[in-house]
CSV table of C-alpha atoms in Angstrom, one decimal:
chain,number,residue,atom,x,y,z
A,9,GLU,CA,0.0,0.0,0.0
A,10,ILE,CA,1.4,3.4,-1.1
A,11,ASP,CA,0.2,6.6,0.6
A,12,ALA,CA,2.9,9.0,-0.6
A,13,LEU,CA,4.9,9.6,-3.7
A,14,PRO,CA,8.5,8.3,-3.5
A,15,GLU,CA,11.4,10.8,-3.8
A,16,ARG,CA,14.3,8.4,-4.2
A,17,LEU,CA,15.2,4.7,-4.3
A,18,SER,CA,17.2,3.3,-1.4
A,19,PRO,CA,17.5,-0.5,-1.6
A,20,MET,CA,17.8,-2.5,1.6
A,21,PRO,CA,21.3,-3.8,2.3
A,22,TRP,CA,20.5,-7.3,1.0
A,23,ARG,CA,19.1,-5.9,-2.2
A,24,THR,CA,21.9,-3.6,-3.3
A,25,PRO,CA,23.5,-4.3,-6.7
A,26,VAL,CA,26.3,-6.9,-6.8
A,27,ALA,CA,29.2,-6.3,-9.3
A,28,GLY,CA,29.0,-8.6,-12.3
A,29,ALA,CA,25.4,-9.6,-11.8
A,30,ALA,CA,22.1,-8.2,-13.1
A,31,TRP,CA,20.2,-6.2,-10.6
A,32,VAL,CA,16.5,-7.1,-10.7
A,33,VAL,CA,13.7,-4.7,-9.6
A,34,LEU,CA,9.9,-4.5,-10.1
A,35,GLY,CA,9.2,-1.9,-12.8
A,36,PRO,CA,7.3,1.3,-12.1
A,37,PHE,CA,4.3,0.3,-14.3
A,38,SER,CA,3.7,-2.9,-12.5
A,39,LEU,CA,4.4,-1.3,-9.1
A,40,VAL,CA,1.5,1.0,-9.7
A,41,LYS,CA,-0.8,-1.7,-11.2
A,42,LEU,CA,-0.2,-4.1,-8.3
A,43,SER,CA,-0.3,-1.7,-5.4
A,44,LYS,CA,-3.1,-0.3,-3.3
A,45,LEU,CA,-3.0,3.4,-3.5
A,46,GLY,CA,-3.9,5.6,-0.5
A,47,ALA,CA,-6.1,8.6,-0.6
A,48,GLY,CA,-4.8,11.4,-2.7
A,49,VAL,CA,-2.2,9.2,-4.6
A,50,GLU,CA,-2.9,9.5,-8.3
A,51,PRO,CA,-1.6,6.6,-10.4
A,52,ARG,CA,0.1,8.6,-13.1
A,53,GLU,CA,1.8,10.8,-10.5
A,54,LEU,CA,3.0,7.7,-8.7
A,55,ALA,CA,4.3,6.1,-11.9
A,56,ALA,CA,6.2,9.3,-12.8
A,57,ALA,CA,7.7,9.6,-9.3
A,58,ALA,CA,8.7,5.8,-9.2
A,59,GLY,CA,10.2,6.1,-12.7
A,60,ARG,CA,12.3,9.2,-11.8
A,61,ALA,CA,13.6,7.5,-8.6
A,62,LEU,CA,14.5,4.3,-10.4
A,63,TRP,CA,16.3,6.0,-13.4
A,64,ALA,CA,18.2,8.3,-11.1
A,65,PHE,CA,19.4,5.4,-9.0
A,66,VAL,CA,20.4,3.5,-12.1
A,67,ARG,CA,22.4,6.4,-13.5
A,68,GLU,CA,24.1,6.9,-10.2
A,69,GLN,CA,24.9,3.2,-9.9
A,70,ARG,CA,26.4,3.0,-13.5
A,71,GLY,CA,28.6,5.9,-12.5
A,72,ARG,CA,30.1,3.8,-9.8
A,73,ASP,CA,30.0,0.4,-11.7
A,74,PRO,CA,30.3,0.6,-15.5
A,75,GLY,CA,29.3,-3.0,-15.7
A,76,PHE,CA,26.0,-2.5,-13.9
A,77,ARG,CA,23.1,-4.3,-15.7
A,78,LEU,CA,19.5,-3.5,-14.9
A,79,GLN,CA,16.6,-6.0,-15.2
A,80,VAL,CA,13.1,-4.5,-14.8
A,81,ASP,CA,10.3,-7.0,-14.2
A,82,GLU,CA,7.0,-5.9,-15.6
A,83,PRO,CA,4.5,-8.8,-15.3
A,84,SER,CA,1.6,-6.4,-15.8
A,85,LEU,CA,2.7,-5.7,-19.3
A,86,GLY,CA,1.5,-9.2,-20.2
A,87,MET,CA,-2.1,-8.1,-19.9
A,88,ALA,CA,-4.2,-6.3,-22.4
A,89,LEU,CA,-3.6,-2.6,-21.9
A,90,THR,CA,-6.3,0.1,-22.0
A,91,ASP,CA,-5.7,3.6,-23.1
A,92,ASP,CA,-5.2,4.6,-19.5
A,93,ASP,CA,-2.7,1.8,-19.1
A,94,ARG,CA,-0.7,3.0,-22.1
A,95,ALA,CA,-0.7,6.6,-20.7
A,96,LEU,CA,0.5,5.2,-17.4
A,97,LEU,CA,3.3,3.3,-19.1
A,98,ASP,CA,4.4,6.4,-21.0
A,99,THR,CA,4.6,8.3,-17.8
A,100,ALA,CA,6.6,5.6,-16.0
A,101,TYR,CA,9.1,5.3,-18.9
A,102,ALA,CA,9.7,8.9,-19.7
A,103,SER,CA,11.7,9.6,-22.9
A,104,ASP,CA,14.7,11.0,-21.0
A,105,LEU,CA,15.8,7.9,-19.2
A,106,GLY,CA,19.5,8.6,-19.8
A,107,LEU,CA,20.5,4.9,-19.9
A,108,ALA,CA,24.0,4.4,-21.3
A,109,GLU,CA,23.4,0.7,-21.8
A,110,PRO,CA,20.1,-1.1,-22.7
A,111,ALA,CA,18.1,-2.4,-19.7
A,112,LEU,CA,16.3,-5.7,-19.9
A,113,VAL,CA,12.5,-5.6,-19.4
A,114,THR,CA,11.0,-9.0,-18.6
A,115,VAL,CA,7.3,-9.7,-18.9
A,116,GLN,CA,7.3,-13.5,-18.1
A,117,PHE,CA,3.5,-13.8,-17.9
A,118,GLY,CA,1.6,-13.2,-21.1
A,119,HIS,CA,3.0,-11.4,-24.1
A,120,PRO,CA,3.8,-7.7,-24.5
A,121,SER,CA,2.1,-6.0,-27.5
A,122,SER,CA,4.1,-4.9,-30.5
A,123,GLN,CA,3.2,-1.3,-29.5
A,124,THR,CA,4.7,-1.8,-26.1
A,125,VAL,CA,7.9,-3.5,-27.5
A,126,SER,CA,8.4,-0.7,-30.0
A,127,ALA,CA,7.7,2.1,-27.5
A,128,LEU,CA,10.1,0.8,-24.9
A,129,GLY,CA,12.7,-0.2,-27.5
A,130,ARG,CA,12.9,3.4,-28.8
A,131,ARG,CA,13.7,4.5,-25.2
A,132,GLY,CA,16.7,2.1,-24.9
A,133,LEU,CA,15.0,-0.8,-23.3
A,134,ALA,CA,15.3,-4.4,-24.5
A,135,VAL,CA,12.0,-6.2,-24.0
A,136,GLN,CA,11.8,-10.0,-23.6
A,137,VAL,CA,9.6,-11.5,-26.3
A,138,PRO,CA,8.6,-15.1,-27.0
A,139,LEU,CA,10.3,-16.9,-29.9
A,140,ASP,CA,7.0,-17.0,-31.8
A,141,SER,CA,6.5,-13.2,-31.6
A,142,VAL,CA,10.0,-11.8,-32.3
A,143,ALA,CA,8.7,-9.8,-35.3
A,144,ASP,CA,6.8,-7.5,-32.9
A,145,GLY,CA,8.9,-4.3,-32.6
A,146,TRP,CA,12.1,-6.1,-33.7
A,147,ASP,CA,13.6,-3.2,-35.5
A,148,ASP,CA,13.1,-0.8,-32.5
A,149,GLN,CA,14.9,-3.0,-30.0
A,150,PRO,CA,18.5,-1.9,-28.9
A,151,GLU,CA,19.2,-5.6,-28.5
A,152,HIS,CA,17.1,-8.8,-28.7
A,153,ILE,CA,15.9,-10.8,-25.7
A,154,VAL,CA,14.2,-14.0,-26.8
A,155,SER,CA,12.5,-16.5,-24.5
A,156,VAL,CA,13.4,-20.1,-25.5
A,157,ILE,CA,13.1,-22.3,-22.5
A,158,ASP,CA,9.8,-23.0,-20.6
A,159,GLY,CA,10.5,-21.8,-17.0
A,160,ARG,CA,7.4,-23.5,-15.6
A,161,SER,CA,7.5,-26.9,-17.3
A,162,VAL,CA,9.2,-29.8,-15.6
A,163,TRP,CA,10.0,-31.4,-19.0
A,164,SER,CA,13.2,-30.7,-21.0
A,165,ASP,CA,13.0,-28.4,-24.0
A,166,ASP,CA,13.6,-29.0,-27.7
A,167,PHE,CA,16.9,-27.3,-28.9
A,168,ASP,CA,16.6,-28.3,-32.5
A,169,GLU,CA,13.5,-26.2,-33.1
A,170,VAL,CA,14.9,-23.2,-31.2
A,171,ARG,CA,18.2,-23.4,-33.2
A,172,ASP,CA,16.4,-23.4,-36.5
A,173,ARG,CA,14.1,-20.5,-35.6
A,174,ILE,CA,17.0,-18.4,-34.1
A,175,ALA,CA,18.9,-19.0,-37.3
A,176,ALA,CA,16.0,-17.6,-39.3
A,177,LEU,CA,15.8,-14.3,-37.4
A,178,PRO,CA,16.7,-11.1,-39.2
A,179,ASP,CA,20.4,-10.2,-38.7
A,180,ASP,CA,20.6,-6.5,-37.9
A,181,GLY,CA,23.9,-6.7,-36.1
A,182,LYS,CA,22.4,-6.4,-32.6
A,183,PRO,CA,23.1,-8.9,-29.9
A,184,VAL,CA,20.6,-11.7,-29.5
A,185,ARG,CA,20.3,-13.1,-25.9
A,186,ILE,CA,18.3,-16.2,-24.9
A,187,VAL,CA,16.4,-16.4,-21.6
A,188,PRO,CA,13.8,-18.7,-20.0
A,189,THR,CA,10.1,-17.7,-20.2
A,190,THR,CA,10.0,-17.2,-16.5
A,191,SER,CA,12.3,-17.4,-13.5
A,192,PHE,CA,13.3,-21.0,-12.6
A,193,LEU,CA,12.0,-20.3,-9.0
A,194,PHE,CA,8.7,-22.0,-10.1
A,195,LEU,CA,10.5,-25.4,-10.5
A,196,PRO,CA,12.0,-27.9,-8.1
A,197,TYR,CA,15.7,-27.5,-7.7
A,198,THR,CA,17.2,-30.6,-9.4
A,199,ILE,CA,16.3,-34.1,-10.6
A,200,VAL,CA,19.5,-35.4,-9.0
A,201,GLY,CA,18.5,-38.1,-6.5
A,202,GLU,CA,15.0,-38.4,-7.8
A,203,ASP,CA,13.7,-41.6,-9.4
A,204,LEU,CA,12.1,-40.1,-12.5
A,205,PRO,CA,11.7,-41.2,-16.2
A,206,ALA,CA,13.9,-39.7,-18.8
A,207,GLY,CA,13.0,-36.2,-20.0
A,208,PHE,CA,12.4,-34.4,-16.7
A,209,ALA,CA,14.3,-31.2,-16.2
A,210,PHE,CA,14.1,-29.0,-13.1
A,211,ALA,CA,15.7,-25.6,-12.4
A,212,ARG,CA,19.3,-26.7,-12.3
A,213,GLU,CA,19.1,-28.8,-15.4
A,214,LYS,CA,17.3,-26.0,-17.3
A,215,ALA,CA,19.9,-23.4,-16.3
A,216,ALA,CA,22.6,-25.8,-17.6
A,217,ALA,CA,20.7,-26.3,-20.8
A,218,LEU,CA,20.3,-22.6,-21.3
A,219,ALA,CA,24.0,-22.1,-21.0
A,220,SER,CA,24.8,-24.9,-23.4
A,221,TRP,CA,22.3,-23.7,-25.9
A,222,ALA,CA,23.9,-20.3,-25.9
A,223,ALA,CA,27.3,-21.9,-26.5
A,224,ALA,CA,25.9,-24.1,-29.3
A,225,LEU,CA,24.2,-21.1,-31.0
A,226,GLY,CA,27.6,-19.3,-30.8
A,227,GLY,CA,29.3,-22.2,-32.7
A,228,GLY,CA,30.1,-24.5,-29.8
A,229,ASP,CA,29.3,-28.1,-29.3
A,230,ALA,CA,25.9,-29.5,-30.1
A,231,VAL,CA,23.4,-30.0,-27.3
A,232,ASP,CA,22.3,-33.5,-26.3
A,233,THR,CA,19.2,-33.3,-24.1
A,234,ALA,CA,17.1,-36.3,-23.0
A,235,ARG,CA,13.6,-35.8,-24.5
A,236,PRO,CA,10.4,-36.8,-22.8
A,237,PRO,CA,8.9,-40.1,-23.9
A,238,VAL,CA,6.4,-39.8,-26.7
A,239,ALA,CA,2.9,-40.4,-25.5
A,240,GLU,CA,0.8,-42.8,-27.5
A,241,TRP,CA,-2.8,-41.6,-27.1
A,242,PRO,CA,-5.7,-43.9,-28.0
A,243,PRO,CA,-8.0,-42.9,-30.9
A,244,ILE,CA,-10.7,-40.5,-29.8
A,245,GLY,CA,-13.4,-43.1,-30.5
A,246,ASP,CA,-11.7,-45.5,-28.0
A,247,ILE,CA,-11.6,-42.8,-25.3
A,248,HIS,CA,-15.4,-42.4,-25.5
A,249,GLN,CA,-16.2,-46.1,-25.4
């Protein structure tokens, strides 16, 4: 619950940025959408204040650590946006962010619209998009963040299809980074020590697969992943009998 506009961002000691690692924070748009607002707190004013505080902190942090990497989580961008929502987004992500390096915007649940991807891309933000919607706002992105591994499925993922589709993407000279659809926190930790059929993959296995996929896409060794067994479903007529 928010009952006053923020003036600056001061992370708790255990949430301060760590050198060499991405710093993850809830984005200003989702902060407003997911919060209960007190009397007199207007959503667009809150979005503007939260955005100013975040971007000021990021610029200050990059002055101390040139390798600082920002990841902004915006789960509410996966929903259908109204005109009021789009105005709120424009306010939260003002045009003068002053980011020296692109920041990653993850959506994770749902898909961002092409309008959202383009609008944030023109402001120096690289928006995570599913592999089947990479055409949405592609040209406006400062770099490309593509979801390729299902972060909520306990089954292993198919590298061959991803490799072929990544190879078919337009080559505009910008970096292409691969990420899971969601955080692996939704999965059990590891299949090690479990008595499971072939094809299961939990958080540790999917993280290892993601790293090996990136290496293979960069010209490294091919990836060999155990695939789930093929289910043999009975004919529909037999199911109803």
